[in-house]
Amino acid sequence: MSQPNKKLRENGDGKQIGTHDGTFHCDEALACHLLKRLPQFQDHRVVRTRKPDLLADCDIVVDVGGQYDPATHRYDHHQRSFDETMSSLVPDKPWVTKLSSAGLVYLHFGQEIIANMLGERADKKLCNVVYDKVYQNLIEEIDAIDNGVSQFDGSPRYLVTTNLSSRVGRLNPAWNEEDQDTNERFSKAMEMVGEEFEDRVRYYSQAWWPGRKLVQDALEARHAVDPSGEVILMEQVCPWKEHLFDLEKDMKVDPSIKYVLYADQGGNWRVQCVPVATQSFESRLGSKLFPRSGGESGTRN
């Protein structure tokens, strides 16, 4: 993957990470957490201010200052001239959502952070896969919400107020609370987003990715399950949908898989229709999936 300029200033000025004071948001909370996961910034103090002279003394500044300059470690996205996305800065990535400070820090330092977290398991392929999955399933959402990018056109049928950005927002003092100090609460926000980030990295590296081999084995054995080649038997329950769609392309599976058979944890056999997309409730057979439990039938042997 092509990388933006990641040159570090040595011996940071006062060992400080700068961000804005006042009401805080999910993106700068995560940006600060991510930076403190890096050896070069782990001992830096987070300074929350909008004063230019104080920010000038910081080794790295996120979400404030009106400047995006990786060479001097300035990572703001609020200036009118800024319209960068993951795809515009790293052309081999597909995401076109405008980056927030979280996305900028993740773009420049995410590979290193993931590698450090995975440790001995950090081969290049796994790092790239986890990096992409965490951006697609966590960071991009934060980028979009902070930049006011809607998921869809028109009015939503219902509101979603339990996402990570909303939960961070509720940590800010209410307008009528006596104590309006946000610094301690910002530390709690950093802790909250950090737990979420760690959970996603752990899931995609330890639970999601190992399932790929099981799906591949099931695809290779599909004709032994049913002569049509459209049914696979999973020897063990695992997250399979995304792996199935990817592997069908890689293995040039034709015809596509229509049904997945597997035994649940109680030993009961289940059949699940393959959807047209990972988040769809429409099956490849052109009908609605079984609605009772996310596409699974309740039929038992």
Coordinates of C-alpha atoms in Angstrom, one line a residue:
M1 CA 0.0 0.0 0.0
S2 CA 1.3 3.4 -0.8
Q3 CA 2.0 5.5 2.3
P4 CA 1.7 9.2 2.9
N5 CA 4.6 11.1 4.4
K6 CA 5.1 9.7 7.9
K7 CA 8.3 11.6 8.8
L8 CA 8.4 12.3 12.5
R9 CA 9.8 15.3 14.2
E10 CA 12.4 14.1 16.7
N11 CA 12.3 15.0 20.4
G12 CA 8.8 16.5 20.4
D13 CA 8.3 20.0 21.7
G14 CA 7.4 19.4 25.3
K15 CA 6.0 15.9 24.6
Q16 CA 2.5 17.1 24.1
I17 CA -0.5 16.1 21.9
G18 CA -2.7 19.0 21.1
T19 CA -6.4 19.1 20.5
H20 CA -9.2 21.6 21.1
D21 CA -10.8 22.3 24.4
G22 CA -14.6 22.7 25.1
T23 CA -17.1 20.2 23.8
F24 CA -15.4 17.1 22.6
H25 CA -16.3 14.6 19.9
C26 CA -15.5 11.0 19.1
D27 CA -13.0 11.7 16.4
E28 CA -10.4 13.6 18.4
A29 CA -10.9 11.3 21.4
L30 CA -10.0 8.3 19.2
A31 CA -7.2 10.2 17.4
C32 CA -5.6 10.9 20.8
H33 CA -6.1 7.3 22.0
L34 CA -4.5 6.0 18.8
L35 CA -1.5 8.3 19.1
K36 CA -0.9 7.2 22.7
R37 CA -0.7 3.6 21.5
L38 CA 2.4 4.4 19.6
P39 CA 5.8 4.2 21.3
Q40 CA 6.8 7.7 20.0
F41 CA 3.7 9.3 21.6
Q42 CA 2.8 7.0 24.5
D43 CA 4.3 9.4 27.1
H44 CA 2.9 12.6 25.6
R45 CA 0.5 14.6 27.6
V46 CA -2.8 15.6 25.9
V47 CA -3.2 19.4 25.9
R48 CA -6.7 20.7 25.1
T49 CA -6.6 24.3 23.9
R50 CA -7.4 26.5 21.0
K51 CA -4.6 29.0 21.7
P52 CA -2.2 29.0 18.7
D53 CA 0.9 29.7 20.9
L54 CA 0.2 26.6 23.0
L55 CA -0.6 24.4 20.0
A56 CA 2.6 25.5 18.4
D57 CA 4.5 23.9 21.3
C58 CA 2.8 20.6 20.7
D59 CA 4.6 17.8 19.0
I60 CA 1.5 16.7 17.2
V61 CA -2.0 18.4 16.8
V62 CA -5.3 16.9 15.9
D63 CA -8.7 18.3 15.1
V64 CA -7.7 21.9 15.6
G65 CA -5.4 24.5 14.0
G66 CA -6.8 24.6 10.5
Q67 CA -3.9 22.7 9.0
Y68 CA -3.3 19.3 7.5
D69 CA 0.5 18.8 7.2
P70 CA 1.9 15.3 7.9
A71 CA 5.4 16.6 7.8
T72 CA 4.8 18.7 10.9
H73 CA 2.2 16.5 12.4
R74 CA -0.8 18.7 12.0
Y75 CA -4.0 16.7 11.4
D76 CA -7.1 19.0 11.2
H77 CA -10.0 18.5 8.8
H78 CA -12.1 21.6 9.4
Q79 CA -10.4 24.0 6.9
R80 CA -12.4 24.7 3.8
S81 CA -9.5 23.5 1.6
F82 CA -9.7 20.1 3.1
D83 CA -11.6 17.4 1.3
E84 CA -9.4 14.4 1.6
T85 CA -10.6 10.8 1.8
M86 CA -8.9 7.5 2.4
S87 CA -9.1 6.9 -1.4
S88 CA -7.7 10.3 -2.3
L89 CA -4.6 9.9 -0.1
V90 CA -4.1 6.1 -0.6
P91 CA -5.5 5.4 -4.1
D92 CA -5.7 1.7 -3.7
K93 CA -8.3 2.1 -1.0
P94 CA -12.0 2.3 -2.0
W95 CA -13.4 4.6 0.7
V96 CA -14.5 8.1 -0.3
T97 CA -15.9 9.4 3.0
K98 CA -14.2 12.7 4.0
L99 CA -11.7 12.0 6.8
S100 CA -12.0 13.4 10.3
S101 CA -9.0 13.6 12.7
A102 CA -9.6 10.0 13.6
G103 CA -9.4 8.9 10.0
L104 CA -6.3 11.0 9.4
V105 CA -4.4 9.6 12.3
Y106 CA -5.5 6.1 11.4
L107 CA -4.5 6.6 7.8
H108 CA -1.0 7.7 8.8
F109 CA -0.4 5.5 11.8
G110 CA -3.0 2.7 11.7
Q111 CA -0.7 0.1 10.1
E112 CA 1.9 0.5 12.8
I113 CA -0.7 0.4 15.5
I114 CA -2.3 -2.8 14.2
A115 CA 1.1 -4.4 13.8
N116 CA 2.0 -3.5 17.4
M117 CA -1.3 -4.9 18.7
L118 CA -1.0 -8.2 16.8
G119 CA 2.6 -8.8 17.9
E120 CA 4.0 -12.1 16.7
R121 CA 0.9 -12.7 14.6
A122 CA 1.5 -9.6 12.6
D123 CA 2.2 -10.9 9.1
K124 CA 1.7 -8.3 6.4
K125 CA -1.5 -9.9 5.0
L126 CA -3.2 -10.1 8.4
C127 CA -2.2 -6.5 9.2
N128 CA -3.7 -5.2 5.9
V129 CA -6.9 -7.2 6.4
V130 CA -7.5 -6.0 9.9
Y131 CA -6.5 -2.4 9.0
D132 CA -9.1 -2.4 6.2
K133 CA -11.9 -4.1 8.3
V134 CA -11.4 -1.7 11.2
Y135 CA -11.6 1.3 9.0
Q136 CA -14.6 0.0 7.1
N137 CA -16.5 -1.1 10.3
L138 CA -15.5 1.6 12.8
I139 CA -13.4 4.5 11.7
E140 CA -15.3 5.4 8.6
E141 CA -18.5 5.7 10.6
I142 CA -16.8 8.2 12.9
D143 CA -15.4 10.1 10.0
A144 CA -18.9 10.3 8.4
I145 CA -20.7 11.4 11.5
D146 CA -18.2 14.1 12.4
N147 CA -18.3 15.5 8.9
G148 CA -22.1 15.4 8.7
V149 CA -22.2 12.7 5.9
S150 CA -25.6 10.9 5.9
Q151 CA -25.8 7.2 5.3
F152 CA -28.7 7.7 2.9
D153 CA -30.8 10.2 1.1
G154 CA -34.2 11.4 2.5
S155 CA -35.6 11.0 6.0
P156 CA -34.7 8.0 8.2
R157 CA -37.4 5.7 9.3
Y158 CA -35.9 5.7 12.8
L159 CA -33.0 7.3 14.7
V160 CA -29.8 5.5 15.8
T161 CA -28.5 7.1 19.0
T162 CA -26.5 4.3 20.5
N163 CA -23.4 4.5 18.1
L164 CA -20.0 5.3 19.5
S165 CA -20.1 9.0 18.4
S166 CA -23.4 9.5 20.3
R167 CA -22.1 7.8 23.4
V168 CA -19.0 10.0 23.4
G169 CA -21.2 13.0 22.9
R170 CA -23.2 12.2 26.0
L171 CA -20.1 12.3 28.1
N172 CA -20.0 16.1 27.7
P173 CA -21.5 18.1 30.6
A174 CA -25.2 19.0 30.2
W175 CA -25.9 22.6 29.7
N176 CA -27.3 23.0 33.3
E177 CA -24.7 21.0 35.1
E178 CA -22.7 23.0 37.6
D179 CA -19.4 21.4 36.7
Q180 CA -18.5 22.3 33.1
D181 CA -15.0 21.0 33.2
T182 CA -14.5 18.7 30.2
N183 CA -10.9 17.5 30.7
E184 CA -11.6 14.6 33.0
R185 CA -14.6 13.6 30.9
F186 CA -12.4 13.7 27.7
S187 CA -10.1 11.1 29.4
K188 CA -13.2 8.9 29.9
A189 CA -14.0 9.4 26.2
M190 CA -10.5 8.3 25.2
E191 CA -10.9 5.2 27.4
M192 CA -14.3 4.4 25.9
V193 CA -13.2 4.7 22.3
G194 CA -10.0 2.8 23.1
E195 CA -12.0 -0.2 24.4
E196 CA -14.1 -0.1 21.2
F197 CA -11.0 0.0 19.0
E198 CA -9.3 -2.8 20.8
D199 CA -12.4 -4.9 20.6
R200 CA -12.6 -4.5 16.8
V201 CA -9.0 -5.3 16.3
R202 CA -9.3 -8.4 18.5
Y203 CA -12.5 -9.6 16.8
Y204 CA -11.2 -9.2 13.2
S205 CA -7.8 -10.8 14.0
Q206 CA -8.8 -13.6 16.4
A207 CA -12.4 -14.5 15.5
W208 CA -13.3 -13.2 12.0
W209 CA -10.2 -13.9 10.0
P210 CA -9.7 -17.5 11.2
G211 CA -13.1 -18.3 9.8
R212 CA -11.9 -17.8 6.3
K213 CA -10.1 -21.1 6.2
L214 CA -13.3 -22.9 7.3
V215 CA -15.3 -21.3 4.5
Q216 CA -12.7 -22.1 2.0
D217 CA -12.7 -25.7 3.0
A218 CA -16.5 -25.8 2.7
L219 CA -16.4 -24.4 -0.8
E220 CA -13.8 -26.9 -1.9
A221 CA -16.0 -29.7 -0.6
R222 CA -19.3 -28.3 -1.9
H223 CA -19.9 -30.9 -4.7
A224 CA -19.6 -33.7 -2.1
V225 CA -22.4 -32.1 -0.1
D226 CA -24.8 -31.6 -3.1
P227 CA -24.2 -32.3 -6.8
S228 CA -25.4 -28.8 -7.7
G229 CA -22.5 -27.2 -6.0
E230 CA -24.8 -24.6 -4.6
V231 CA -24.8 -25.9 -1.0
I232 CA -22.0 -25.8 1.5
L233 CA -21.6 -27.5 4.8
M234 CA -19.9 -25.7 7.6
E235 CA -18.1 -28.0 10.0
Q236 CA -18.1 -25.3 12.6
V237 CA -20.1 -22.1 13.2
C238 CA -18.2 -19.0 12.3
P239 CA -18.7 -15.6 10.6
W240 CA -19.0 -16.7 7.0
K241 CA -20.8 -14.2 4.8
E242 CA -18.0 -11.8 3.9
H243 CA -15.6 -14.6 3.5
L244 CA -18.0 -16.4 1.2
F245 CA -18.5 -13.4 -1.1
D246 CA -14.7 -12.8 -1.3
L247 CA -13.8 -16.4 -1.8
E248 CA -16.4 -17.0 -4.5
K249 CA -14.7 -14.3 -6.5
D250 CA -11.2 -15.6 -5.8
M251 CA -12.1 -19.2 -6.5
K252 CA -14.4 -18.3 -9.4
V253 CA -17.3 -20.3 -7.9
D254 CA -20.1 -20.8 -10.4
P255 CA -23.0 -21.2 -9.8
S256 CA -23.0 -19.2 -6.6
I257 CA -23.8 -20.7 -3.2
K258 CA -27.5 -20.6 -2.3
Y259 CA -27.6 -22.4 1.1
V260 CA -25.3 -22.9 4.1
L261 CA -25.8 -25.8 6.4
Y262 CA -24.3 -26.0 9.9
A263 CA -24.9 -27.3 13.4
D264 CA -25.6 -24.8 16.1
Q265 CA -24.0 -24.9 19.5
G266 CA -26.9 -27.1 20.7
G267 CA -26.2 -29.7 18.1
N268 CA -29.3 -28.8 16.0
W269 CA -28.8 -28.6 12.2
R270 CA -29.8 -25.3 10.6
V271 CA -30.0 -24.1 7.0
Q272 CA -29.4 -20.4 6.0
C273 CA -30.1 -18.8 2.7
V274 CA -27.2 -16.8 1.3
P275 CA -28.2 -13.1 1.0
V276 CA -27.5 -11.0 -2.0
A277 CA -25.2 -8.8 0.2
T278 CA -23.9 -9.1 3.7
Q279 CA -26.4 -6.6 5.2
S280 CA -29.4 -7.7 3.0
F281 CA -32.5 -9.6 4.0
E282 CA -33.1 -10.7 0.4
S283 CA -31.7 -14.1 -0.6
R284 CA -30.0 -15.0 -3.8
L285 CA -33.2 -17.0 -4.6
G286 CA -35.1 -13.7 -4.9
S287 CA -37.2 -14.1 -1.7
K288 CA -37.0 -12.7 1.8
L289 CA -34.7 -14.6 4.1
F290 CA -36.2 -16.4 7.1
P291 CA -36.9 -13.4 9.4
R292 CA -37.0 -15.1 12.8
S293 CA -33.3 -15.1 13.6
G294 CA -31.2 -13.3 11.1
G295 CA -31.8 -15.6 8.1
E296 CA -31.7 -18.9 9.9
S297 CA -34.5 -21.3 9.7
G298 CA -36.0 -22.8 12.8
T299 CA -36.2 -26.3 11.2
R300 CA -34.6 -28.9 13.4
N301 CA -33.7 -32.5 12.8

